[in-house]
Coordinates of C-alpha atoms in Angstrom, one line a residue:
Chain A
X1 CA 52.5 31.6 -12.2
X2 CA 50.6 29.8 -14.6
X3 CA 50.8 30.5 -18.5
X4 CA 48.0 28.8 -20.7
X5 CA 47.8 29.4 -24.4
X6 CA 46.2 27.9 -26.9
X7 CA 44.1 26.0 -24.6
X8 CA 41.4 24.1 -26.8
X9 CA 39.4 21.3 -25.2
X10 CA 36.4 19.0 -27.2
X11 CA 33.6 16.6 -26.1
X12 CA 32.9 15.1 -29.3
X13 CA 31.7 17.5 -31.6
X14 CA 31.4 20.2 -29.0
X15 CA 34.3 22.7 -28.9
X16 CA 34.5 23.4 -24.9
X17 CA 37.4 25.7 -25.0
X18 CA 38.6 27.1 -28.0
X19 CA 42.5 28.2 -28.2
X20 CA 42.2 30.0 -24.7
X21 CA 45.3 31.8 -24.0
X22 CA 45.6 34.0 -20.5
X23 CA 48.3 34.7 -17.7
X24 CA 47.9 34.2 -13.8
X25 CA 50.2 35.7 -12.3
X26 CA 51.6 35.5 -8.5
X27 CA 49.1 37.0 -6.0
X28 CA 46.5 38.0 -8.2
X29 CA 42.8 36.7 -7.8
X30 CA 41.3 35.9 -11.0
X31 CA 37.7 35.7 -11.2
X32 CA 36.3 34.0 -14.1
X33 CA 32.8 34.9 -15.1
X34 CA 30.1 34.0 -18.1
X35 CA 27.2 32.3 -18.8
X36 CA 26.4 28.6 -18.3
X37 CA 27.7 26.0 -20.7
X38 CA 30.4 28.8 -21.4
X39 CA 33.6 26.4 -20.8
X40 CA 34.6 28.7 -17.3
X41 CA 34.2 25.4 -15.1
X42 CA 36.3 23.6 -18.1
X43 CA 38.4 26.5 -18.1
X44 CA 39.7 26.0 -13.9
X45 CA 39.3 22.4 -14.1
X46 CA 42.0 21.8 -17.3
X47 CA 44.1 23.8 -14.9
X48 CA 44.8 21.2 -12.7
X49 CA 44.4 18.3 -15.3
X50 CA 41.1 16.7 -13.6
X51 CA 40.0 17.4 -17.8
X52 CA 42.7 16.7 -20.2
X53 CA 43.4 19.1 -22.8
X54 CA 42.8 18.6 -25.9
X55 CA 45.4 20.9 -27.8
X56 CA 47.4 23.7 -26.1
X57 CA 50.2 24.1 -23.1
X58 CA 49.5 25.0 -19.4
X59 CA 52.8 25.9 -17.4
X60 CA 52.7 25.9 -14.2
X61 CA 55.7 27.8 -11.9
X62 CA 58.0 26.8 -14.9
X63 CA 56.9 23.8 -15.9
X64 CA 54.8 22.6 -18.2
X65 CA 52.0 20.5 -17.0
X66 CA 50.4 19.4 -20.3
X67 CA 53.7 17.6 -20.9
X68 CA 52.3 14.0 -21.1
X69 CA 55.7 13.3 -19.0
X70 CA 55.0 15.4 -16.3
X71 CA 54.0 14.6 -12.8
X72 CA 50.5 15.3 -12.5
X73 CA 50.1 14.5 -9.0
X74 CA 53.1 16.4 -8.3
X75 CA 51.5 19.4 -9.5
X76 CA 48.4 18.7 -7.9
X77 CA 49.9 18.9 -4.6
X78 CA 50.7 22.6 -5.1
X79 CA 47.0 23.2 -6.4
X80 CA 44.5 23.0 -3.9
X81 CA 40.8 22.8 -5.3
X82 CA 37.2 23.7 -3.7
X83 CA 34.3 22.1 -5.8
X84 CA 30.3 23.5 -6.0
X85 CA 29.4 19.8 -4.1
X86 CA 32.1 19.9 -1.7
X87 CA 33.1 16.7 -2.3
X88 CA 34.0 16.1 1.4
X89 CA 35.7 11.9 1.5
X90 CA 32.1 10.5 3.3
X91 CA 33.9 7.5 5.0
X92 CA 36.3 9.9 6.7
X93 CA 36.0 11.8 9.9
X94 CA 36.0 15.6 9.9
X95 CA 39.8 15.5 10.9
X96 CA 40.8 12.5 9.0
X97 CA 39.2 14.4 5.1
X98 CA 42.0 16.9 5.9
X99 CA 45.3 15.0 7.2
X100 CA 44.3 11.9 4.7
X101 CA 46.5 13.6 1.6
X102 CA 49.3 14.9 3.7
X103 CA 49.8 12.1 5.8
X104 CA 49.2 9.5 2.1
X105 CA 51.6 11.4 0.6
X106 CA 54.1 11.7 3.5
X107 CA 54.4 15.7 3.5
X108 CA 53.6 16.1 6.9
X109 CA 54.0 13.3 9.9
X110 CA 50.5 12.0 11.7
X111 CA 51.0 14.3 14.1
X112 CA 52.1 17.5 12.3
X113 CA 48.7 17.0 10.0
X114 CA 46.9 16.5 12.8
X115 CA 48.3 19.7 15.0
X116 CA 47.9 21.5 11.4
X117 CA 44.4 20.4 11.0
X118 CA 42.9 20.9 14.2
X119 CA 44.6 24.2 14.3
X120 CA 42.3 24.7 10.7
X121 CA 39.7 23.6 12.4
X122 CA 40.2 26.1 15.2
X123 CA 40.3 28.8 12.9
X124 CA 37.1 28.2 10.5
X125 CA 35.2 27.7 14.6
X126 CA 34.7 24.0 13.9
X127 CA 37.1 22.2 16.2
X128 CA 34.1 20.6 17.8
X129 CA 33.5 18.6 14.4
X130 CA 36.5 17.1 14.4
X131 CA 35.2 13.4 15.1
X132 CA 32.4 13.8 13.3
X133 CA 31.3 12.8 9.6
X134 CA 30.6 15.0 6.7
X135 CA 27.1 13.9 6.4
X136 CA 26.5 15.7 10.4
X137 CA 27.9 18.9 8.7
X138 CA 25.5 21.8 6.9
X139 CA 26.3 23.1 3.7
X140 CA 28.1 26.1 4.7
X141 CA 30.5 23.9 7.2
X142 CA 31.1 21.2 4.4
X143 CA 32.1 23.5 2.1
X144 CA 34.6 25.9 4.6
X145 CA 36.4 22.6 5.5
X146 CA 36.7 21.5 2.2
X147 CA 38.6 24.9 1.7
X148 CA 41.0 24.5 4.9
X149 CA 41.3 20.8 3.4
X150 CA 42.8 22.2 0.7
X151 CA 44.6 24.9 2.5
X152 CA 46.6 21.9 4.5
X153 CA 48.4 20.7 1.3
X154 CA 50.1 24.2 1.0
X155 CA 48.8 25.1 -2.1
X156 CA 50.9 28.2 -4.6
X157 CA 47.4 28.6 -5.8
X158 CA 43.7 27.8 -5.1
X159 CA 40.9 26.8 -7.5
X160 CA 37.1 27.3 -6.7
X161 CA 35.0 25.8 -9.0
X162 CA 31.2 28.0 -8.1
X163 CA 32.2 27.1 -3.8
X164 CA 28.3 29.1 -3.0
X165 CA 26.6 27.8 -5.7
X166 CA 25.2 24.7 -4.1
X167 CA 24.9 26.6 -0.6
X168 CA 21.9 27.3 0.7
X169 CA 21.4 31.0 0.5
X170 CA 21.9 31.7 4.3
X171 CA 25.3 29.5 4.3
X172 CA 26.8 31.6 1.4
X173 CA 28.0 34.4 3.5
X174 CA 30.0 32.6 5.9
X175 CA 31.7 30.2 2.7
X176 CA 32.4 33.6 1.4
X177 CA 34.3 35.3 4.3
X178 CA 36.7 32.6 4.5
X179 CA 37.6 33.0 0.5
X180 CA 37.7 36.8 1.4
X181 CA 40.4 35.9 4.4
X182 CA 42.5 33.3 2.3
X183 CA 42.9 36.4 -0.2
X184 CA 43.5 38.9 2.0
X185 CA 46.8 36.3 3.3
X186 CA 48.1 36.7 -0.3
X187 CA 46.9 33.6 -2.1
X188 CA 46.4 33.2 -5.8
X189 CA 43.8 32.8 -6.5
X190 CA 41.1 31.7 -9.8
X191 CA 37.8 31.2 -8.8
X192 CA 34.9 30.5 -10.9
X193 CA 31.6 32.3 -9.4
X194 CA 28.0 33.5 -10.0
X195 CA 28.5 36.3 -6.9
X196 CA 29.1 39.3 -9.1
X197 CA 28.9 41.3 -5.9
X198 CA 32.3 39.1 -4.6
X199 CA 33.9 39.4 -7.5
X200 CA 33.6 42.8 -7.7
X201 CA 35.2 43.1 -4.0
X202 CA 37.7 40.1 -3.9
X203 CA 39.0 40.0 -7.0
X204 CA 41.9 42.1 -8.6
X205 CA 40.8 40.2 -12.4
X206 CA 38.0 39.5 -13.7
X207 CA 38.0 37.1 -17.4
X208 CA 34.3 37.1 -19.1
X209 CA 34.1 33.7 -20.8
X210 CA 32.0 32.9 -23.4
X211 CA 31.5 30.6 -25.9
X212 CA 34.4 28.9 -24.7
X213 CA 36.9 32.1 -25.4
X214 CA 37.9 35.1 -22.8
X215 CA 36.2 37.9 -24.6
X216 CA 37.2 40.3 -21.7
X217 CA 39.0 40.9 -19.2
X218 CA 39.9 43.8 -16.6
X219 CA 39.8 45.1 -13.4
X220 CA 36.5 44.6 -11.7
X221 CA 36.0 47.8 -12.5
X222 CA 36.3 48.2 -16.0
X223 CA 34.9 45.1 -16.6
X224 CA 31.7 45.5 -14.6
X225 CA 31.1 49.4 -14.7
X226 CA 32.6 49.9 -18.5
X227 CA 32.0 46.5 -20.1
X228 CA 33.0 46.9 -23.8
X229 CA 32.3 43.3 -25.3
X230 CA 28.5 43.2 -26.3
X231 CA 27.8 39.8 -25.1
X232 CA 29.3 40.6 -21.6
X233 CA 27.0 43.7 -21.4
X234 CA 24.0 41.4 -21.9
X235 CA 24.8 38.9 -19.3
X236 CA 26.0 41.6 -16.6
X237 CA 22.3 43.3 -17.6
X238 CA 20.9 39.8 -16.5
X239 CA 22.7 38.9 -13.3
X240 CA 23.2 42.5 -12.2
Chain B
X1 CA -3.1 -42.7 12.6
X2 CA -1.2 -44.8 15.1
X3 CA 0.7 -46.7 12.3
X4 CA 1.7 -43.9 10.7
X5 CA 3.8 -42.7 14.0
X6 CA 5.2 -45.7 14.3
X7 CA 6.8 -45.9 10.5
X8 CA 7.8 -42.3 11.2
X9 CA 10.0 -42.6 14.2
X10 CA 11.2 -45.8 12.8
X11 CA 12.5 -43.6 10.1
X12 CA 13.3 -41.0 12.0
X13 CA 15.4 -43.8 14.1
X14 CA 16.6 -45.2 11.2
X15 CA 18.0 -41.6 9.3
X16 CA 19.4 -40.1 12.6
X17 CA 19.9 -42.1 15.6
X18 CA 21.5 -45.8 13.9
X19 CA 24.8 -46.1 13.9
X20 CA 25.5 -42.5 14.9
X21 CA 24.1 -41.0 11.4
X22 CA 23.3 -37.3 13.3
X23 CA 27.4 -37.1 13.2
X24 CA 27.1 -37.3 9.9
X25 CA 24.9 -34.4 9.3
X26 CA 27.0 -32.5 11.8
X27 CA 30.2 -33.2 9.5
X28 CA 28.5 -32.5 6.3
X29 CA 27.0 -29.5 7.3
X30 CA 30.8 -28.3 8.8
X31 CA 32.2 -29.0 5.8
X32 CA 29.6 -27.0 3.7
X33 CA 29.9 -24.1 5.7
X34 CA 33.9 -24.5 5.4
X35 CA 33.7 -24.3 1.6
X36 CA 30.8 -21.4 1.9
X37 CA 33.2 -19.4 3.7
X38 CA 36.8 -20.0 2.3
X39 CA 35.0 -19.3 -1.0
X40 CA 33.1 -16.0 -0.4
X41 CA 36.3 -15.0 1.2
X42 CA 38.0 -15.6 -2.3
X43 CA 35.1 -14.6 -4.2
X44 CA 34.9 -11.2 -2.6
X45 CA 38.9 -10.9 -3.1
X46 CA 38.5 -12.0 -6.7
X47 CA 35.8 -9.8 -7.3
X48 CA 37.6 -6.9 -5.9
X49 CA 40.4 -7.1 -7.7
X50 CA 38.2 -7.2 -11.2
X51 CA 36.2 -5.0 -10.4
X52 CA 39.3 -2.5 -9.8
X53 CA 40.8 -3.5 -13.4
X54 CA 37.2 -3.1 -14.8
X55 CA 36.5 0.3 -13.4
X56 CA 40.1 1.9 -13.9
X57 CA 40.5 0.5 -17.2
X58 CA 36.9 2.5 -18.6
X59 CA 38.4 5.1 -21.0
X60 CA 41.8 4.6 -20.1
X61 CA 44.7 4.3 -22.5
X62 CA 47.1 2.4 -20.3
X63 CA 48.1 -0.8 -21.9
X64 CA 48.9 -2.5 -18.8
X65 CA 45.8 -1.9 -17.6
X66 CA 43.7 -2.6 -20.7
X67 CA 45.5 -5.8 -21.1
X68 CA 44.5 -7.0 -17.5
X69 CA 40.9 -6.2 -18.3
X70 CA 40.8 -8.1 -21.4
X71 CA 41.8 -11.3 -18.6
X72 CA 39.0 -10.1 -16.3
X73 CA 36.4 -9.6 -19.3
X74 CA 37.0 -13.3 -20.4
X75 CA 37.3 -14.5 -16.8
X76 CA 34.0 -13.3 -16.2
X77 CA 32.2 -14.5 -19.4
X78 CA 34.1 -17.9 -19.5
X79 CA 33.0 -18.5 -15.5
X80 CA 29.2 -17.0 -15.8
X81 CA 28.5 -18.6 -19.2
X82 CA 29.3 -22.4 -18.1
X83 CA 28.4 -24.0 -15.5
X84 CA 29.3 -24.9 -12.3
X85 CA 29.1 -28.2 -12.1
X86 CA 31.4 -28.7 -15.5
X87 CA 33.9 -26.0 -13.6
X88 CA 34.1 -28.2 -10.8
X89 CA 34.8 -31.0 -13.0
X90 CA 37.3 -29.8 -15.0
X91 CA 39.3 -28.2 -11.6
X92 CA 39.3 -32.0 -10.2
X93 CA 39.6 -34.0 -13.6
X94 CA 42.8 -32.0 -14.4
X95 CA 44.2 -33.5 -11.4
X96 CA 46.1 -30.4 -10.3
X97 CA 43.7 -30.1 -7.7
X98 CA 43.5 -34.0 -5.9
X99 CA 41.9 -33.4 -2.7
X100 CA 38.2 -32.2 -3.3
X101 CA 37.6 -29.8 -0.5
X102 CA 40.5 -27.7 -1.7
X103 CA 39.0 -28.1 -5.7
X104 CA 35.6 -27.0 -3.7
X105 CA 37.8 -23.8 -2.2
X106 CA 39.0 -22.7 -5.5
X107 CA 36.0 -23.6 -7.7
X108 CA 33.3 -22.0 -5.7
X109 CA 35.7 -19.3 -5.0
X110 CA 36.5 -18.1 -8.4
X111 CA 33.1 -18.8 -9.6
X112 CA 31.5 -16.6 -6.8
X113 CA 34.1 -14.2 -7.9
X114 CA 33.1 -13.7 -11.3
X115 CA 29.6 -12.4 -9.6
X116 CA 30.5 -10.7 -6.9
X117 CA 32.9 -8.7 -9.3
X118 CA 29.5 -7.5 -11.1
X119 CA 28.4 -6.6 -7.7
X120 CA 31.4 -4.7 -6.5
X121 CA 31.8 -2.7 -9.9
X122 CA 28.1 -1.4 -9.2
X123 CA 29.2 -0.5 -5.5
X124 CA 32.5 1.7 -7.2
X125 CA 30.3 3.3 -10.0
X126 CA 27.6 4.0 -7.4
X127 CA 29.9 5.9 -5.2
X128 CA 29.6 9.7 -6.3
X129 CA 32.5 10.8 -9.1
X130 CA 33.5 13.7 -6.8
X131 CA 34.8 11.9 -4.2
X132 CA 37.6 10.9 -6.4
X133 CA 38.4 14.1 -8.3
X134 CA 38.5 15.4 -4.6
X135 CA 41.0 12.8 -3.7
X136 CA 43.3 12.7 -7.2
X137 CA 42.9 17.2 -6.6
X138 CA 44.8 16.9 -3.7
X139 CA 48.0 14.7 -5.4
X140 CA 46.9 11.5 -4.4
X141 CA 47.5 8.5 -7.0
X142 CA 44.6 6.6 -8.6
X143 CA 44.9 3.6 -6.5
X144 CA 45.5 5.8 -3.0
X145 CA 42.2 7.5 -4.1
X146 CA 40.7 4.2 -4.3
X147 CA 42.1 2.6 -1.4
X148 CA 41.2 5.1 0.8
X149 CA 38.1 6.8 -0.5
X150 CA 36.1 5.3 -2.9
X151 CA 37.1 1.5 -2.3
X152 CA 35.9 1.9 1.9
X153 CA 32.2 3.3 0.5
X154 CA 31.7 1.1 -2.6
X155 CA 31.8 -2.2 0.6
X156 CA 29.7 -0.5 2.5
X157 CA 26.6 -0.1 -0.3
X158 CA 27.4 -3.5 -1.5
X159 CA 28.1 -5.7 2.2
X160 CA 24.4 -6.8 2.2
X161 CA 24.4 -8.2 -1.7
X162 CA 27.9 -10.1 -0.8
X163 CA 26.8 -11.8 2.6
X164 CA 23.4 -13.0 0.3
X165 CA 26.2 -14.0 -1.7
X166 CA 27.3 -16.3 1.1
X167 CA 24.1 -17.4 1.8
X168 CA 23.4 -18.5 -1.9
X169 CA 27.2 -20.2 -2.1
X170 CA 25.8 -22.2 1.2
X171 CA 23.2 -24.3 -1.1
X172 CA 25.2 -23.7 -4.3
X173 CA 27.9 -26.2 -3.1
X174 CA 25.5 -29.0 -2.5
X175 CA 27.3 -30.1 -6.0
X176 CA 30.5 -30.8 -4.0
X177 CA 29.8 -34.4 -3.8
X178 CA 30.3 -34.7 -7.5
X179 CA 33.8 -34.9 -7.0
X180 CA 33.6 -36.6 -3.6
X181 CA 33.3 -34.3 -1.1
X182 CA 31.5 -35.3 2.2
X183 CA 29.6 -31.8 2.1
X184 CA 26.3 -32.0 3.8
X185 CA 24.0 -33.2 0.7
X186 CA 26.7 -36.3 0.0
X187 CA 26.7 -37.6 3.5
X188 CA 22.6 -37.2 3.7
X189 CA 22.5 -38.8 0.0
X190 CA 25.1 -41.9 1.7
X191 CA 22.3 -42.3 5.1
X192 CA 19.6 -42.5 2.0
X193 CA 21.2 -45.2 0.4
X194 CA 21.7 -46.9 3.1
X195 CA 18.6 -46.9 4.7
X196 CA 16.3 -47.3 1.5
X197 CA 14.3 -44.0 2.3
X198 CA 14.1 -40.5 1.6
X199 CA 13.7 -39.1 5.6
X200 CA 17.3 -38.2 5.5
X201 CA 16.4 -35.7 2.1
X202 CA 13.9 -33.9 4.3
X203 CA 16.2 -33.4 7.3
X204 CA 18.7 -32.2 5.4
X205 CA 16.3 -29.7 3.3
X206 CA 15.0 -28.5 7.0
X207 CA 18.7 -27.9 8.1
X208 CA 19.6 -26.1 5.0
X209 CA 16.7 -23.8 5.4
X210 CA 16.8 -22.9 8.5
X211 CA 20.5 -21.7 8.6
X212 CA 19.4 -19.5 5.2
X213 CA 16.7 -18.5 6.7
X214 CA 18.4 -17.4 10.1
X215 CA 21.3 -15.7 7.8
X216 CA 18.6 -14.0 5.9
X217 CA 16.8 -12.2 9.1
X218 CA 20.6 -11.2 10.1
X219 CA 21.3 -9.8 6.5
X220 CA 17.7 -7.8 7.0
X221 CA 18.6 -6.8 9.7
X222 CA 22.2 -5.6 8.9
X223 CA 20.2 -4.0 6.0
X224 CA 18.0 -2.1 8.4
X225 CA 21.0 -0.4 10.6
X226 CA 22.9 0.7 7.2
X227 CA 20.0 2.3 6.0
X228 CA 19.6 4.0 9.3
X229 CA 23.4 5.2 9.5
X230 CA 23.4 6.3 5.8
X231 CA 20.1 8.8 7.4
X232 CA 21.8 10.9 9.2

C-alpha cells in the first residue's frame, strides 16, 4: 500500500532520514519505535508530504506521491492523520472540526457529514459535545475526536504521530482503546508511539528507528523479546 | 472674574452659535468619521490580502506567489517610509482622484493598509502551526485552510489592535483639509479664521477626544470579554 525507498530527508546540515526504504502493506499495523531525535516522527510525516522529501520515492496505492506532479491533496484525502497536540480547528464547533473537510471538499453533502459525524460522535460517547468548542474538551476527548475527524474522510490508511504522548496519563487509556477498535475494523495502520506495551498488543510490525535508518524490524515479538540490533537492545532496556 | 465670563461666552457665542457655526462642527466631524471608516474598511481588506501573500510566500518556491510579495514588500516600505501628508498629495495632485473625500478614501485606506498588514501577519503567525497541517492533512488546499481555519483565529487575536486602528485613523485624517476636504479640523480651522480666535481649536480638540476616548473604553472593554472567552 505504500512503497518508500530511498527515503532521505535534511534540515541543513542534519541528515533526518537517511535512504529509508520499507513496505506497508494492506491491513498491517506498523508501529514505528526509537529514540527521540531519531527521524520516526519525520519518518510518518514525509508519508503524507506535511515534510518534503529530500531525495527518494513514496508510492502510494500505485502512485507515486513524491512525483512533484502529483496531487498532494488528493492523496491526502485517502490519508487521515492523528497529531501528539491534537490539533483540533479552535474556531470550529465539535461537529463542524469533523464535517469542515468533507463538506470543503464536496465528498459528502452537509447533511451526509453531519449524519456521518454525529453518528462518530455517537460512537466515541461524545454526542453531547457536539456544539461545543475544542477548548471545553479534555485531553483524552480532543484527541479521540481528532481520530473520528480523520476517520470521516475515509482514510485507506491512518497515521498517528505519538496520539498519548501529550495526554495526561489518566486520558491515555481511553485515546488508546479507540486506536485498538479502528485496528481491530481492519485499518492500516503506522503509528509512531512511546507505549511499548500497545505496540506490543496492536501492532502486527514493529520498525526500530534510529539515527534516521530502520535498524529492525519484526513481529512484536521478535523485536521486543529477541531484539538482535544492539542499539535497539539498549533503548528497549530503557523504556521497558 | 466677571470680565472674564463675559469674553468667554462672547467667544463661545461667537465659535458655535453665529451664523449656525455648531452645523459646521456637526458636518466636519461626519465627514471625518466617513473617511475613518471607508478607510479602515479598506485598510483592513488591504492588509489582509498582504498579509496572505506575505505569509504564504515565506519559503515557498512558487513564482506567482513570490512575485506578488515582491509588490506587497515595496507597497509596504514605499507607504510606511513617506509620509502621509506627501501621499495624500500626490493621490490629489495626479488629478486621477478630483474629488477629495474619495482621494481621503483611498489615501487613508491604503496607507492604514500597509499597517494593518504588519498587524494581521502577526495575528496568522500567532495562530499555532498545527492548525494548518491539521487542515492541509485532511486534503484541504492552502487557501481553504486559511479561509476557514487559520484566517477566522488570526481576526480574532488581532480585532482589538485594528479597531485602535480606527481610532488612530479618526485623528490621523485631520490632514484631509490639505487637499480641501471639509473634515472636522478644516471647517473648525474656517470658524477660526473667521472669528479671529482660537475657541473653535479647543472645541474641536474636546470633540476629538471625547469620541477617542469613548472608543477607547469600548475597545477595553471588547478586550476584556475576548480575554474572558479565550479562558475557558
Amino acid at each position: 500500500m505504500i512503497e518508500i525507498s530511498g527515503l532521505t530527508k535534511r534540515y541543513g546540515d542534519h541528515v533526518v532520514l537517511n535512504n529509508v526504504s520499507e513496505h506497508i502493506r494492506p491491513g498491517e499495523k506498523v508501529a514505528v519505535i526509537g529514540p527521540s531525535g531519531s527521524g520516526k516522527s519525520t519518518l510518518l510525516r514525509c508519508l503524507n508530504l506535511l515534510e518534503t522529501p529530500d531525495g527518494g520515492k513514496i508510492t502510494f496505492d500505485g502512485t507515486e506521491i513524491t512525483d512533484p506532479r502529483c496531487d498532494v491533496n488528493e492523496v491526502r484525502r485517502h490519508m487521515g492523520m492523528v497529531f501528539q497536540h491534537f490539533n483540533l480547528f479552535n474556531n470550529l464547533t465539535i461537529l463542524r472540526n469533523i464535517t469542515l473537510a468533507p463538506v470543503k471538499l464536496k465528498i459528502k453533502s452537509e447533511e451526509d457529514a453531519k449524519k456521518d459525524a454525529l453518528a462518530l460522535l455517537a460512537r466515541i460517547g461524545l454526542s453531547d459535545k457536539a456544539d461545543t468548542y475544542p477548548a471545553m474538551l479534555s485531553g483524552g476527548q480532543k484527541q479521540r475526536v481528532a481520530i473520528v475527524r480523520a476517520l470521516a474522510m475515509n482514510p485507506k490508511v491512518m497515521l498517528f504521530d505519538e496520539p498519548t504522548s501529550a495526554l495526561d496519563p489518566e486520558m491515555v487509556g481511553e485515546v488508546l482503546d479507540l486506536i485498538r477498535e479502528v485496528a481491530r475494523e481492519g485499518m492500516t495502520m503506522v503509528i509512531v508511539t512511546h507505549e511499548m506495551g500497545f505496540a506490543r498488543e496492536v501492532a502486527s510490525r514493529v520498525v526500530f528507528v534510529d539515527e534516521g535508518n530502520i535498524k529492525e524490524t519484526g513481529s512484536p515479538r521478535d523485536v521486543f523479546d529477541s531484539p538482535q540490533d544492539a542499539r535497539l537492545r539498549e533503548f528497549l532496556s530503557k523504556v521497558i | 472674574m466677571e470680565q472674564f465670563f463675559d469674553r468667554l461666552s462672547e467667544k463661545l457665542y461667537q465659535s458655535v452659535i453665529y451664523d449656525n457655526r455648531w452645523k459646521m462642527y456637526l458636518e466636519g466631524l461626519s465627514l471625518t468619521l466617513q473617511i475613518a471608516v471607508v478607510a479602515v474598511i479598506i485598510g483592513v481588506v488591504l492588509g489582509i490580502a498582504v498579509a496572505m501573500v506575505k505569509t504564504s510566500a515565506q519559503g515557498s518556491k512558487n513564482p506567482i506567489l513570490r512575485f506578488f510579495n515582491v509588490i506587497c514588500t515595496a507597497y509596504t516600505t514605499v507607504i510606511r517610509g513617506t509620509p502621509q501628508m506627501i501621499q495624500l498629495l500626490i493621490l490629489y495632485g495626479i488629478s486621477a482622484i478630483p474629488n477629495g473625500v474619495i482621494a481621503c478614501f483611498i489615501g487613508f485606506g491604503i496607507n492604514s493598509g500597509a499597517y494593518v498588514s504588519e498587524t494581521f501577519r502577526s495575528g496568522i503567525q500567532s495562530v499555532d502551526g498545527g492548525q494548518m497541517e491539521a487542515a492541509r492533512s485532511l486534503g484541504l488546499t492552502r487557501w481553504q485552510a486559511m479561509t476557514s481555519v487559520v484566517l477566522p483565529q488570526a481576526v480574532k487575536n488581532v480585532l482589538p489592535a485594528i479597531f485602535n486602528e480606527f481610532i488612530m485613523l479618526i485623528k490621523d485624517t485631520s490632514i484631509a483639509g490639505y487637499i480641501a476636504v471639509n473634515d472636522l479640523t478644516k471647517n473648525t480651522n474656517s470658524i477660526r479664521g473667521r472669528t479671529y480666535d482660537s475657541t473653535s481649536l479647543f472645541i474641536a480638540a474636546g470633540i476629538y477626544l471625547i469620541l477617542t476616548y469613548i472608543l477607547t473604553q469600548i475597545l477595553k472593554r471588547l478586550e476584556r470579554r475576548f480575554r474572558k472567552s479565550d479562558r475557558n
